[in-house]
Short mmCIF file of C-alpha atoms in Angstrom, two decimals:
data_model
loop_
_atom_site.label_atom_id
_atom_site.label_comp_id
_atom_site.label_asym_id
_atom_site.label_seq_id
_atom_site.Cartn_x
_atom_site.Cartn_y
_atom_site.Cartn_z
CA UNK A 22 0.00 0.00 0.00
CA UNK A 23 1.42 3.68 -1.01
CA UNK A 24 1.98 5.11 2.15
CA UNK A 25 0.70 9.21 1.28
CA UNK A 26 1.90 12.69 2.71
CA UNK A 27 -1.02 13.85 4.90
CA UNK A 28 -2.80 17.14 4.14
CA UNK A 29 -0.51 20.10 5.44
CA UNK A 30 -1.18 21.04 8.96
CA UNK A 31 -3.51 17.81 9.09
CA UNK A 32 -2.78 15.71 11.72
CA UNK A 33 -3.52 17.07 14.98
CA UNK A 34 -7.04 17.82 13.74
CA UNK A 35 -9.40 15.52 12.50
CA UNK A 36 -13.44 12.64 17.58
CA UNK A 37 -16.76 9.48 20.73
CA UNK A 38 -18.02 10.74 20.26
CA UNK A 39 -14.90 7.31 19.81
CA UNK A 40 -16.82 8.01 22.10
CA UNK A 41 -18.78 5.68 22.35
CA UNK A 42 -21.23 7.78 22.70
CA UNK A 43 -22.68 9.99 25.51
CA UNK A 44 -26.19 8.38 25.09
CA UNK A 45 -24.21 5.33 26.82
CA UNK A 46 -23.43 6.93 30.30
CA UNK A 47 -27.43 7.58 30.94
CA UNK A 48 -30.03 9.88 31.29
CA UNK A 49 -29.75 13.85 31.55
CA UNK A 50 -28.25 16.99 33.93
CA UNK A 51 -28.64 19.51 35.77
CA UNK A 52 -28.47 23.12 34.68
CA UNK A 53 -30.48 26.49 34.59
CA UNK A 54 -30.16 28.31 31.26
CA UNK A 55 -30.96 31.96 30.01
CA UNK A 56 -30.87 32.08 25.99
CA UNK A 57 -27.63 30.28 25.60
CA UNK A 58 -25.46 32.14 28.64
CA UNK A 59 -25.12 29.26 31.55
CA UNK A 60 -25.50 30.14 34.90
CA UNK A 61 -22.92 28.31 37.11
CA UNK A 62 -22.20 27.21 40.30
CA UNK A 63 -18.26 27.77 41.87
CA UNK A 64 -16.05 25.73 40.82
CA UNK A 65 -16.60 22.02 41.44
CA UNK A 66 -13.11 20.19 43.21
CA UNK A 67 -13.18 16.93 41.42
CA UNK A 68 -10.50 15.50 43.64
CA UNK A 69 -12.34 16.06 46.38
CA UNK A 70 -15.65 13.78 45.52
CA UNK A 71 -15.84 10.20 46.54
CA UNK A 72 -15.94 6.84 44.87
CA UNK A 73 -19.26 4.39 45.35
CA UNK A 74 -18.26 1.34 44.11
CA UNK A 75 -16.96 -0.26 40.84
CA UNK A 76 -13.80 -1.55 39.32
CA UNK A 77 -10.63 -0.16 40.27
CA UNK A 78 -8.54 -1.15 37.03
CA UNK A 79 -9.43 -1.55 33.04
CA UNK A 80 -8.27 -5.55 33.54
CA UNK A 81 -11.42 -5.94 36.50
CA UNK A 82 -13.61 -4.03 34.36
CA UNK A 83 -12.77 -6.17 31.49
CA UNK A 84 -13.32 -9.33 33.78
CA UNK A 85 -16.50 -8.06 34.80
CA UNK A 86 -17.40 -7.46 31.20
CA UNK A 87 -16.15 -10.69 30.12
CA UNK A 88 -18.57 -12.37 33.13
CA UNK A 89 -21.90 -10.12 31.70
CA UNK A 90 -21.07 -11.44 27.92
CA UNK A 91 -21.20 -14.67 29.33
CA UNK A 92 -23.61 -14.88 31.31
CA UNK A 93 -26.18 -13.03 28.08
CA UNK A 94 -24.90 -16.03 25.86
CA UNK A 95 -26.43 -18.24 28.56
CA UNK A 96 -29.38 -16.32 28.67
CA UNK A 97 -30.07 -16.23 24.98
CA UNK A 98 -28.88 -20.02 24.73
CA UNK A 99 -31.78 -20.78 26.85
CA UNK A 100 -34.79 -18.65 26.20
CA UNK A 101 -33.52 -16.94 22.80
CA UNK A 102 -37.70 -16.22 22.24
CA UNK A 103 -37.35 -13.79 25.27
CA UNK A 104 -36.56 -10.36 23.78
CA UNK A 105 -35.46 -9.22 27.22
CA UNK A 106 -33.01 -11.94 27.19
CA UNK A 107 -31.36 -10.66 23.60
CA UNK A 108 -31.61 -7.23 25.69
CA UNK A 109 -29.39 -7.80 28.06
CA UNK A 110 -26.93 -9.92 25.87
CA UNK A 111 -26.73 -6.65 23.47
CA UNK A 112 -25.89 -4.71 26.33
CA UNK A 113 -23.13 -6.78 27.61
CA UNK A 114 -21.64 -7.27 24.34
CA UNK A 115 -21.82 -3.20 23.59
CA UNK A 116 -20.55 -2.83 27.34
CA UNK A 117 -17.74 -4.85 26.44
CA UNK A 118 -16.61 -2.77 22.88
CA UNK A 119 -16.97 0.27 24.85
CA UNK A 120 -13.67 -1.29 27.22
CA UNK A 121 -12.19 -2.62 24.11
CA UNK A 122 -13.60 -1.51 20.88
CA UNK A 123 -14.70 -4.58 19.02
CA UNK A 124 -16.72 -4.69 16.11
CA UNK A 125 -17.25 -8.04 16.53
CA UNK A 126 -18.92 -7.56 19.69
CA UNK A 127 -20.91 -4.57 18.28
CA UNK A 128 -22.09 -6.84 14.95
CA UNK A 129 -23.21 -9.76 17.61
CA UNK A 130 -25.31 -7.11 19.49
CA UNK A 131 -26.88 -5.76 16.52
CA UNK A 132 -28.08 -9.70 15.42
CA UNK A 133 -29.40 -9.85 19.06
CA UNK A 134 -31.42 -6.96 19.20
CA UNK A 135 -32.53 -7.39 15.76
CA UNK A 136 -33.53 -10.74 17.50
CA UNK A 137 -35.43 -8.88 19.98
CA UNK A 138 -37.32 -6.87 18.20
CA UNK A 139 -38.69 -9.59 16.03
CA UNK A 140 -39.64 -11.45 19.08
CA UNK A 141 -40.87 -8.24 20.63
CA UNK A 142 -45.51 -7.49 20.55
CA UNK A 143 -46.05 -4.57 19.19
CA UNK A 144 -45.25 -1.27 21.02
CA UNK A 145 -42.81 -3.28 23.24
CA UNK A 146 -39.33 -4.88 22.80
CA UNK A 147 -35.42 -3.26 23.06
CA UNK A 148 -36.33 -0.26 21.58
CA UNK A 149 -34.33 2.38 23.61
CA UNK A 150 -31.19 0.05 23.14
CA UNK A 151 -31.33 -0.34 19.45
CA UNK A 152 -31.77 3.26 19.43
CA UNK A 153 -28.46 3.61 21.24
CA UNK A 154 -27.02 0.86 19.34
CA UNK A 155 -27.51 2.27 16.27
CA UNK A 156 -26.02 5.84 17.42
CA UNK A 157 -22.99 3.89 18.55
CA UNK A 158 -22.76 2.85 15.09
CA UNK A 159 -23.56 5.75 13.60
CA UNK A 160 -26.63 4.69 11.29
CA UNK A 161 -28.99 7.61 12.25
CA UNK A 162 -31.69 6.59 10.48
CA UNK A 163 -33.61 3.99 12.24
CA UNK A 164 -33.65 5.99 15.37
CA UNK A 165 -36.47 8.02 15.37
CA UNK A 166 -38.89 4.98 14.84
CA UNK A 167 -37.16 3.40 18.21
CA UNK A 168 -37.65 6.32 20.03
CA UNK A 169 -41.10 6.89 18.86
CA UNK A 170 -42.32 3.48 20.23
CA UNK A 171 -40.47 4.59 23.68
CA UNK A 172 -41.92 7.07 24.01
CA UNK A 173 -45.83 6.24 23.31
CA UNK A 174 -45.82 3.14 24.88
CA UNK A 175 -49.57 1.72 25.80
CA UNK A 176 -47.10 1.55 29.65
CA UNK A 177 -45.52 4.85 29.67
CA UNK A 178 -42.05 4.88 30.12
CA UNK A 179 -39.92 6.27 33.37
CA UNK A 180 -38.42 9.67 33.51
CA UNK A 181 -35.36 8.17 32.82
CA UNK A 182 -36.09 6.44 29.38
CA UNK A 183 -38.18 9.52 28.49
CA UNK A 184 -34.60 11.73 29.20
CA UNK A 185 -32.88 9.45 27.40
CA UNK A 186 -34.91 9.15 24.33
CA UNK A 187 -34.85 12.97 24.51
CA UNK A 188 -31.38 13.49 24.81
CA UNK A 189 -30.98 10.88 21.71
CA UNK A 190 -32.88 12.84 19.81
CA UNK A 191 -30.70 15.59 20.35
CA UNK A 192 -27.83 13.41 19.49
CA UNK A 193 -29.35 13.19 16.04
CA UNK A 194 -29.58 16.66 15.37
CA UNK A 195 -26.18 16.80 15.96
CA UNK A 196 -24.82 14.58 13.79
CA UNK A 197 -27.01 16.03 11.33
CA UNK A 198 -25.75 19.19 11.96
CA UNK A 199 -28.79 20.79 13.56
CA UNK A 200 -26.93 22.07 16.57
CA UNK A 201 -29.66 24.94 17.85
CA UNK A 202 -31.54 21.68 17.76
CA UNK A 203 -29.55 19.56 19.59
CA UNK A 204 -28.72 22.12 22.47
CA UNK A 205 -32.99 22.84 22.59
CA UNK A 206 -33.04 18.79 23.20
CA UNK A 207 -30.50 18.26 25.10
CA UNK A 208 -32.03 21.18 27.80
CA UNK A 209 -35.49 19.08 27.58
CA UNK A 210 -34.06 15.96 28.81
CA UNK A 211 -32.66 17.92 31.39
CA UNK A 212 -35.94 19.09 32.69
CA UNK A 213 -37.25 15.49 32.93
CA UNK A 214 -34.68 14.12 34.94
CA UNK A 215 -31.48 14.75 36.42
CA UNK A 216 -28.00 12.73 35.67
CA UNK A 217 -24.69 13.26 34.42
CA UNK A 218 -25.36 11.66 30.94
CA UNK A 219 -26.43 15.19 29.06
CA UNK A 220 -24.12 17.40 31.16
CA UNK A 221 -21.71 15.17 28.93
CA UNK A 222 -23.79 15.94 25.85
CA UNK A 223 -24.06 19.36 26.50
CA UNK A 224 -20.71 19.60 27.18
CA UNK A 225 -19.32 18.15 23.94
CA UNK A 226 -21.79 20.38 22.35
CA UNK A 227 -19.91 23.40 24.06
CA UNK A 228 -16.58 22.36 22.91
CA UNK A 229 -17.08 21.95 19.47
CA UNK A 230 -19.10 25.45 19.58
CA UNK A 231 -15.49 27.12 21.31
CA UNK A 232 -16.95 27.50 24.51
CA UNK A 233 -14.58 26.20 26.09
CA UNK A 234 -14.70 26.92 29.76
CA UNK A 235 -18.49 25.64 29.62
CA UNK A 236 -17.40 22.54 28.05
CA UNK A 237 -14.80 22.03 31.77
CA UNK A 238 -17.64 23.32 33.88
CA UNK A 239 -20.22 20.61 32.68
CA UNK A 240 -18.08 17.77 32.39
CA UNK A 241 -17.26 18.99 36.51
CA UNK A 242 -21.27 19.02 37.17
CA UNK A 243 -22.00 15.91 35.74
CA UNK A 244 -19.02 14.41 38.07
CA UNK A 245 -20.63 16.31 41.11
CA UNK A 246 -24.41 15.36 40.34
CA UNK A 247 -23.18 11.76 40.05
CA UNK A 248 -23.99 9.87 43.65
CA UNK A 249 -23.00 6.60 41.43
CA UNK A 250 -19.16 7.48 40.74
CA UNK A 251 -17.44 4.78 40.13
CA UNK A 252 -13.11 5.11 38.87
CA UNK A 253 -13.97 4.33 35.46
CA UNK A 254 -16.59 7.27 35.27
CA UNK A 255 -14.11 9.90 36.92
CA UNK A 256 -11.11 8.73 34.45
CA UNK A 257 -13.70 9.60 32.03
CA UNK A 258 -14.34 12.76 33.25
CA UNK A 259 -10.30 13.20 33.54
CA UNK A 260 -9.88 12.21 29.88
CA UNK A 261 -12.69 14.53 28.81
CA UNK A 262 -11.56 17.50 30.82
CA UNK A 263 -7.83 16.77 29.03
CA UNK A 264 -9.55 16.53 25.61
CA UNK A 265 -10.81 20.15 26.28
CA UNK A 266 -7.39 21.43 27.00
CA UNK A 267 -5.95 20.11 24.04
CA UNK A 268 -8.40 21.41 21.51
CA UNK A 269 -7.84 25.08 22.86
CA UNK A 270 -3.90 24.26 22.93
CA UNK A 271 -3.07 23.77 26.57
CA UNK A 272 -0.66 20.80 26.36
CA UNK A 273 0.63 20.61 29.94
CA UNK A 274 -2.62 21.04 31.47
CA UNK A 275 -3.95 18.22 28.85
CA UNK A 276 -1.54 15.96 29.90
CA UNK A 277 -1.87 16.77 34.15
CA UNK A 278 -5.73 15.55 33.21
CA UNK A 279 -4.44 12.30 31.46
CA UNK A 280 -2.25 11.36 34.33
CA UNK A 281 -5.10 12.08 36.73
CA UNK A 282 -7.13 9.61 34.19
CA UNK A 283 -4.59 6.90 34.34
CA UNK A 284 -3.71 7.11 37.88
CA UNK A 285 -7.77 7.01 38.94
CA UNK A 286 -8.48 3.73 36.26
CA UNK A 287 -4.90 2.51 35.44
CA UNK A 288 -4.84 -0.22 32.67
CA UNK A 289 -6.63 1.51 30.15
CA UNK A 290 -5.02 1.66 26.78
CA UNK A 291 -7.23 4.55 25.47
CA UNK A 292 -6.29 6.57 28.26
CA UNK A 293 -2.67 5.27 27.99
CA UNK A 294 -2.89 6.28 24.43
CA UNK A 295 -3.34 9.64 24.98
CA UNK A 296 -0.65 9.87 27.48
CA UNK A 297 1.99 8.72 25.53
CA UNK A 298 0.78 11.04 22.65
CA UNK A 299 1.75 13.61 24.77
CA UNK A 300 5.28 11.92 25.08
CA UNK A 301 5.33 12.95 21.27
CA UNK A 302 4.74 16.02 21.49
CA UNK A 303 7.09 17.16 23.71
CA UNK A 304 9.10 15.50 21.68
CA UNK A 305 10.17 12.05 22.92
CA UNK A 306 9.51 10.21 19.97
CA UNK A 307 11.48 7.03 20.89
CA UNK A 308 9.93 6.90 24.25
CA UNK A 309 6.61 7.28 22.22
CA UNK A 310 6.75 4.47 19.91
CA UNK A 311 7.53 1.66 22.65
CA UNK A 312 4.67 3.50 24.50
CA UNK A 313 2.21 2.92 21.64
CA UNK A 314 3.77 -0.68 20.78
CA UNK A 315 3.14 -1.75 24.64
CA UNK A 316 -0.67 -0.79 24.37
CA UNK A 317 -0.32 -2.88 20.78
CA UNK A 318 0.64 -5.49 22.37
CA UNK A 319 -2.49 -5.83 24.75
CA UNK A 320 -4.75 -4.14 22.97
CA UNK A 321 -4.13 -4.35 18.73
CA UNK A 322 -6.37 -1.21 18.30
CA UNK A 323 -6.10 0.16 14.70
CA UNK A 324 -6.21 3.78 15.88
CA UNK A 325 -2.95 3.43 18.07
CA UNK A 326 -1.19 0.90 15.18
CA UNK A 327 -1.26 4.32 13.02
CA UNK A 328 -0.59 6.33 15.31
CA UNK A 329 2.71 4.33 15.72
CA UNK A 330 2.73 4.39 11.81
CA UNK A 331 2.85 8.08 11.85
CA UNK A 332 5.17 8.58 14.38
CA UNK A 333 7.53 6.55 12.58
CA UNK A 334 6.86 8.39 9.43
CA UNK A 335 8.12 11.88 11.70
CA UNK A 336 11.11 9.78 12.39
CA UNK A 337 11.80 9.48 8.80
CA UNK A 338 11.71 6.00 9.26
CA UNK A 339 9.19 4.80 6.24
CA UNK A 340 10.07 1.05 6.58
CA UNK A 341 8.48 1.13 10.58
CA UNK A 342 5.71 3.37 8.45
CA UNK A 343 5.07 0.73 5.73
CA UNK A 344 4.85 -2.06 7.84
CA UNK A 345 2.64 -0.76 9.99
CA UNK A 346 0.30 1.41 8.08
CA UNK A 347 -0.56 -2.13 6.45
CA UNK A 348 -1.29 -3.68 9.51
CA UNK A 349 -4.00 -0.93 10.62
CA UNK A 350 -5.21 -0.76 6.92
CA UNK A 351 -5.80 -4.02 7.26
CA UNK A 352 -8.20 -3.65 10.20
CA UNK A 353 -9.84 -1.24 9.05
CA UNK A 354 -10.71 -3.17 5.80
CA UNK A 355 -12.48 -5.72 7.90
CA UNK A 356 -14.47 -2.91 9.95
CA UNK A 357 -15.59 -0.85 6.69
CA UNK A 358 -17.33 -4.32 5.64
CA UNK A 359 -18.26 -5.48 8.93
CA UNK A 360 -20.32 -2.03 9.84
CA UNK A 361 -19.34 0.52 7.53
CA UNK A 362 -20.96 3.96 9.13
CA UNK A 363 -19.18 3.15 12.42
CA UNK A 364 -15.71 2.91 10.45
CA UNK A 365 -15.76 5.52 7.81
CA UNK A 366 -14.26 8.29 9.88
CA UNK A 367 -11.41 6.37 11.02
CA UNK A 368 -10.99 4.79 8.39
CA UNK A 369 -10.88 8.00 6.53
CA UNK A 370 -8.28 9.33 8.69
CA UNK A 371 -5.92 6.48 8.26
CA UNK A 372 -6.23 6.82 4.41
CA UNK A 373 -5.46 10.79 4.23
CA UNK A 374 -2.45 10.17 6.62
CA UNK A 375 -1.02 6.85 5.50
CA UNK A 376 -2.95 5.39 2.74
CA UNK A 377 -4.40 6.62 -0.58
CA UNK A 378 -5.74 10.37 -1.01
CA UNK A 379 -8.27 8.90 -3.74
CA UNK A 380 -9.61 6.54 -1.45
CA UNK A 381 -10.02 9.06 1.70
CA UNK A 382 -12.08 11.43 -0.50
CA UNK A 383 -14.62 8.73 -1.26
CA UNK A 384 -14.71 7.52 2.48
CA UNK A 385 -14.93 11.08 3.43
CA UNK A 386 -18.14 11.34 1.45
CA UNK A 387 -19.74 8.27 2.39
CA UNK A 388 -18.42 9.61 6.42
CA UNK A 389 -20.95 13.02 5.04
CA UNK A 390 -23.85 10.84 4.21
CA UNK A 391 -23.97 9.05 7.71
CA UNK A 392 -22.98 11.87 9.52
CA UNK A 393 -22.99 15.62 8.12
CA UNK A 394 -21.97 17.49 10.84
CA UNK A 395 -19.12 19.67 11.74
CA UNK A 396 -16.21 17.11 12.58
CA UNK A 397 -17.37 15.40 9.02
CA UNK A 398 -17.15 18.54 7.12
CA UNK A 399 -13.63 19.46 8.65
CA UNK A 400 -12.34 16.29 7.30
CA UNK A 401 -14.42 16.13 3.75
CA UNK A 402 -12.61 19.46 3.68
CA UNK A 403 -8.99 17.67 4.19
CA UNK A 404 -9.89 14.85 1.70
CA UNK A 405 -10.45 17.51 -0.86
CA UNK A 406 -7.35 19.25 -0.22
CA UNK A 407 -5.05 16.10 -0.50
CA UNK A 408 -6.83 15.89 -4.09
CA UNK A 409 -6.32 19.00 -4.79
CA UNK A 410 -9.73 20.67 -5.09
CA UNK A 411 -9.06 23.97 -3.19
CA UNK A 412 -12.11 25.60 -4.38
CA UNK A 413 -14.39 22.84 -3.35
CA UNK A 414 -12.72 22.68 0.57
CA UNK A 415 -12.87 26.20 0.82
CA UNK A 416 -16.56 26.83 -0.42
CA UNK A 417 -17.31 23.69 2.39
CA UNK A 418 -15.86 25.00 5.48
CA UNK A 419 -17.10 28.58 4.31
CA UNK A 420 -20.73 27.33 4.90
CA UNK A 421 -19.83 25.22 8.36
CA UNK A 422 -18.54 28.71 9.24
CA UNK A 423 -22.00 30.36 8.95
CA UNK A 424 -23.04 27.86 11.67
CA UNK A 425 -22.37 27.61 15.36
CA UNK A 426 -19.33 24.89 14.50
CA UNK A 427 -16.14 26.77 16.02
CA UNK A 428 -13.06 24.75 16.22
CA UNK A 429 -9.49 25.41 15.10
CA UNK A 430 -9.56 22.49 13.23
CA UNK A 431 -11.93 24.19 10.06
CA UNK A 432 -9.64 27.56 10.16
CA UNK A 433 -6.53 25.25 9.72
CA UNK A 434 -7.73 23.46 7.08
CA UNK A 435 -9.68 27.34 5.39
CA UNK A 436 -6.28 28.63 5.64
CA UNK A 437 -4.69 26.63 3.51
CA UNK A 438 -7.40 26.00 1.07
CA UNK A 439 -6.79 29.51 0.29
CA UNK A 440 -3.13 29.14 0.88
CA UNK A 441 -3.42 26.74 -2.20
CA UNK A 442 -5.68 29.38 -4.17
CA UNK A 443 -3.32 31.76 -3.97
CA UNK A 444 -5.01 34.35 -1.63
CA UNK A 445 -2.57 34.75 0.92
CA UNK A 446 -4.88 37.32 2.79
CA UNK A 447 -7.58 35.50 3.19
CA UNK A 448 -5.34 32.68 4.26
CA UNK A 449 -3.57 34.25 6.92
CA UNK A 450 -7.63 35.79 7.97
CA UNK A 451 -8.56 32.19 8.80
CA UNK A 452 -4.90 31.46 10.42
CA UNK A 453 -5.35 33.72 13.13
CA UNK A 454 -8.81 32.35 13.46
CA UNK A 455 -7.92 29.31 14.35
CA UNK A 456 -4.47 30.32 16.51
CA UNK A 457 -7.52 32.49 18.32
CA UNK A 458 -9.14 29.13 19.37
CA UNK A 459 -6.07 27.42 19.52
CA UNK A 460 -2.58 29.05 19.85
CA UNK A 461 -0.65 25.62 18.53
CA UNK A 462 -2.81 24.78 16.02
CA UNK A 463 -0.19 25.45 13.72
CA UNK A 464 2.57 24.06 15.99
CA UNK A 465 4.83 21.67 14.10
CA UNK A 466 4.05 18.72 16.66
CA UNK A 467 0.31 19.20 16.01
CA UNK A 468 0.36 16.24 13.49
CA UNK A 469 1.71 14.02 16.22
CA UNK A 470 -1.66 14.54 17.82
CA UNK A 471 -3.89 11.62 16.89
CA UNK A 472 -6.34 10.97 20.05
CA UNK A 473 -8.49 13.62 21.30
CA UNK A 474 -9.31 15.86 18.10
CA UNK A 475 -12.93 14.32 18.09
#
C-alpha cells in the first residue's frame, strides 16, 4: 500500500463521540439556562468527591465485562424467544466494545437486538437500546422509529427512558448538523430528569461550539451530580476535561488531566494512548513508539497501530511506516465491511495520513452521508485538499462557518485552502482564526496529535 503525505497542517485535527457515545453513560443533567449564557455554580473540586463502588482497574472491568457477555450467551442459549433476554446480551456485548472496541462484539449485538425486536408485541421490545445501538454505530436513520415506540408506549415509560430518548434525539440533530436543535433537546431531557449523561452531551456540544470553559464546567457538574461514581466514570471525566485542553492548545494542562485519568483507572489503553501522545509532542519520539507498541501489544487497536505508523513516518523512518500502516489498513478493511458507518471516519483518517488520497475522499463522502456534521465537514474538507480541489474545501468550510461549528480544526484546514488558491490574505484571515481558538494549532508537533481531536 502507497503510504501518502497527509494534508498540510492535518494531523492534529481531525473525535466518541470514539466516544462511544454519551447516550451510553445515561439519562440527563442539571443546569439552569438563560438564551444560551449558563448560569454556574463555583467551581466544582473533582479531587475532592468520593468513589461508590466499581472496578478499580481496566483488567477488573474487562473481567467483569467478560462475566456479563457470558452470562447473556447463557441467557439467549436458553430462552432466545425472550426479547429481554437478547436485551441484556446486546448490552453486555456493547458494554464490552466500549472497554475494548470490538466490532465483533458490536455486529453480535446488533443480530441480538434485531432478534429482539422480532420477538418483541407490538409497542414493546429493546427499543431504547437499538436506538443507542444504532447511534454507537452511527446509522442515524432507524432511530427516530425506536424512540417513537419509547416514548408512546400503551405503559408509559420512566423519567429516565423519556430523558434518554430525549437526549438521543438531540444526538441526532447533531450529527445532522442541527446544533440549535440539539442544544434545545439536550435542555429538555434535562428538565425530565437529572443525571450526568447530558451534562456530557451538553458539554461536547460546548466544545465543538469554542466555549470552552463551559465545556470544563459541565463535564465537573455531571461528576458532582453523580452519587454513582465509580473510577472508570471519573477517568472519564479526567480524559474529557484533558480533551478540552488540548483542543484550545493547553498541552501541559492536557496531559496533568491524562495522568489524573490513568492514575484514577490505570490499565486503560485509550487513556494510555493519549498519554503517551503527549510523550510525542514534547518530543520524545522514541519513548513514544515503545509507549504505543506496549498498548499494541495488549490491545491491537487500529487507531494506536497508526498512530505508531505516523510517528515513525516523523522519524523518517518509512520502513516502521510501511509495515505498519498495512497492519491498521488491514483492520480497518475488515471494519468498513463489517459495519461501515461506524468505520468511515477512522478509516478516513488512516487513508489521508497513511494510505491513498483517492480513497479518503470517497470515504470522506460516504463519512458526510452518515454523519454531516461539523467534525465530518472538517475532514471532507482535508480529503479535498489532499486531491487538490481547493475551491471545493474552501466553499465547504465557508458554509460550516455560517453555523455555530467553532473549532481550530476548520480555520486550519480554510487557511490553507486559500493558501493553495493563492489568496494569501484570506489565508492568513482564517490562520489567526484558528491560533484564536487554539494558539498551537499550527505548531509543528500538532500532526503528532492523533487521540483527542474528536
Amino acid at each position: 500500500m502507497p503510504v501518502a503525505k497527509s494534508a498540510p497542517g492535518f494531523r492534529g485535527w481531525a473525535l466518541p463521540l470514539s466516544v462511544m457515545t454519551a447516550g451510553l453513560i445515561v439519562a440527563s443533567a442539571t443546569w439552569f439556562w438563560s438564551s444560551m449564557t449558563i448560569v454556574r455554580a463555583p467551581p466544582i473540586n473533582l479531587d475532592g468527591l468520593h468513589l461508590s463502588y466499581g472496578p478499580k482497574d481496566f483488567p477488573a472491568a474487562l473481567l467483569l465485562a467478560n462475566n456479563a457477555v457470558a452470562l447473556g450467551e447463557e441467557r439467549v442459549a436458553y430462552r432466545g424467544q425472550d426479547w429481554l433476554n437478547q436485551e441484556v446480551y446486546a448490552r453486555a456485548l456493547m458494554g464490552r466494545a466500549r472497554l475494548a472496541p470490538s466490532f465483533d462484539d458490536l455486529a453480535t449485538a446488533g443480530v441480538a437486538l434485531a432478534k429482539g425486536k422480532a420477538a418483541a408485541i407490538a409497542g414493546s421490545g429493546p427499543m431504547l437500546t437499538d436506538a443507542v445501538y444504532n447511534l454507537t454505530v452511527h446509522r442515524l436513520a432507524p432511530i427516530s422509529a425506536d424512540l417513537a415506540i419509547v416514548e408512546h408506549a400503551a405503559v408509559p415509560a420512566d423519567p429516565g427512558d423519556l430523558a434518554e430518548a430525549k437526549a438521543l434525539r438531540g444526538d441526532v440533530a447533531f450529527f445532522r448538523g442541527d446544533y440549535a436543535k440539539a442544544i434545545g433537546l439536550y435542555r429538555a431531557s434535562a428538565q425530565i430528569s437529572n443525571g450526568p449523561g447530558t451534562l456530557f452531551r451538553i458539554a461536547q456540544w460546548q466544545k465543538k461550539t469554542g466555549r470552552f470553559d463551559d465545556a470544563m464546567a459541565s463535564f465537573a457538574q455531571a461528576a458532582a451530580i453523580n452519587d454513582r461514581r465509580t473510577p472508570q466514570f471519573m477517568a472519564n471525566v479526567y480524559l474529557q476535561s484533558g480533551v478540552v485542553d488540548l483542543e484550545r492548545g493547553n498541552w501541559p494542562a492536557a496531559e496533568t488531566w491524562f495522568r489524573k485519568a490513568d492514575r484514577m483507572f490505570p490499565g486503560y489503553w485509550l487513556t494510555e494512548a493519549h498519554l503517551v501522545q503527549m510523550w510525542a509532542l514534547r518530543g520524545h519520539l522514541a519513548q513514544a513508539a515503545q509507549g504505543y507498541r506496549r498498548i499494541i501489544a495488549r490491545s491491537p487497536q487500529p487507531d494506536v497501530i497508526d498512530a505508531l505508523a505516523a510517528l515513525y513516518r516523523a522519524q523518517g523512518n518509512s520502513a516502521a511506516t510501511r509495515q505498519w500502516a498495512a497492519r491498521s489498513q488491514a483492520i480497518w478493511a475488515k471494519r468498513l465491511k463489517s459495519l461501515p458507518e461506524a468505520a468511515y471516519g477512522h478509516a478516513l483518517e488512516h487513508e489521508l495520513v497513511l494510505g491513498d488520497p483517492a480513497t479518503a475522499l470517497t470515504l470522506a463522502r460516504q463519512n458526510m452521508v452518515a454523519r454531516p456534521y461539523g467534525d465530518s465537514i472538517t475532514m471532507l474538507g482535508w480529503a479535498l485538499l489532499a486531491n487538490n480541489r481547493p475551491a471545493e474545501a474552501r466553499d465547504l468550510i465557508e458554509a460550516l462557518n455560517r453555523t455555530e461549528w467553532r473549532t481550530a480544526q476548520q480555520y486550519v484546514a480554510l487557511s490553507q485552502a486559500y493558501a493553495m488558491l493563492g489568496d494569501g490574505d484570506r489565508s492568513a484571515t482564517a490562520r489567526d482564526a484558528a491560533l484564536t481558538i487554539n494558539p498551537r494549532a499550527f505548531d509543528p508537533a500538532a500532526p503528532l496529535i492523533w487521540f483527542g481531536h474528536h
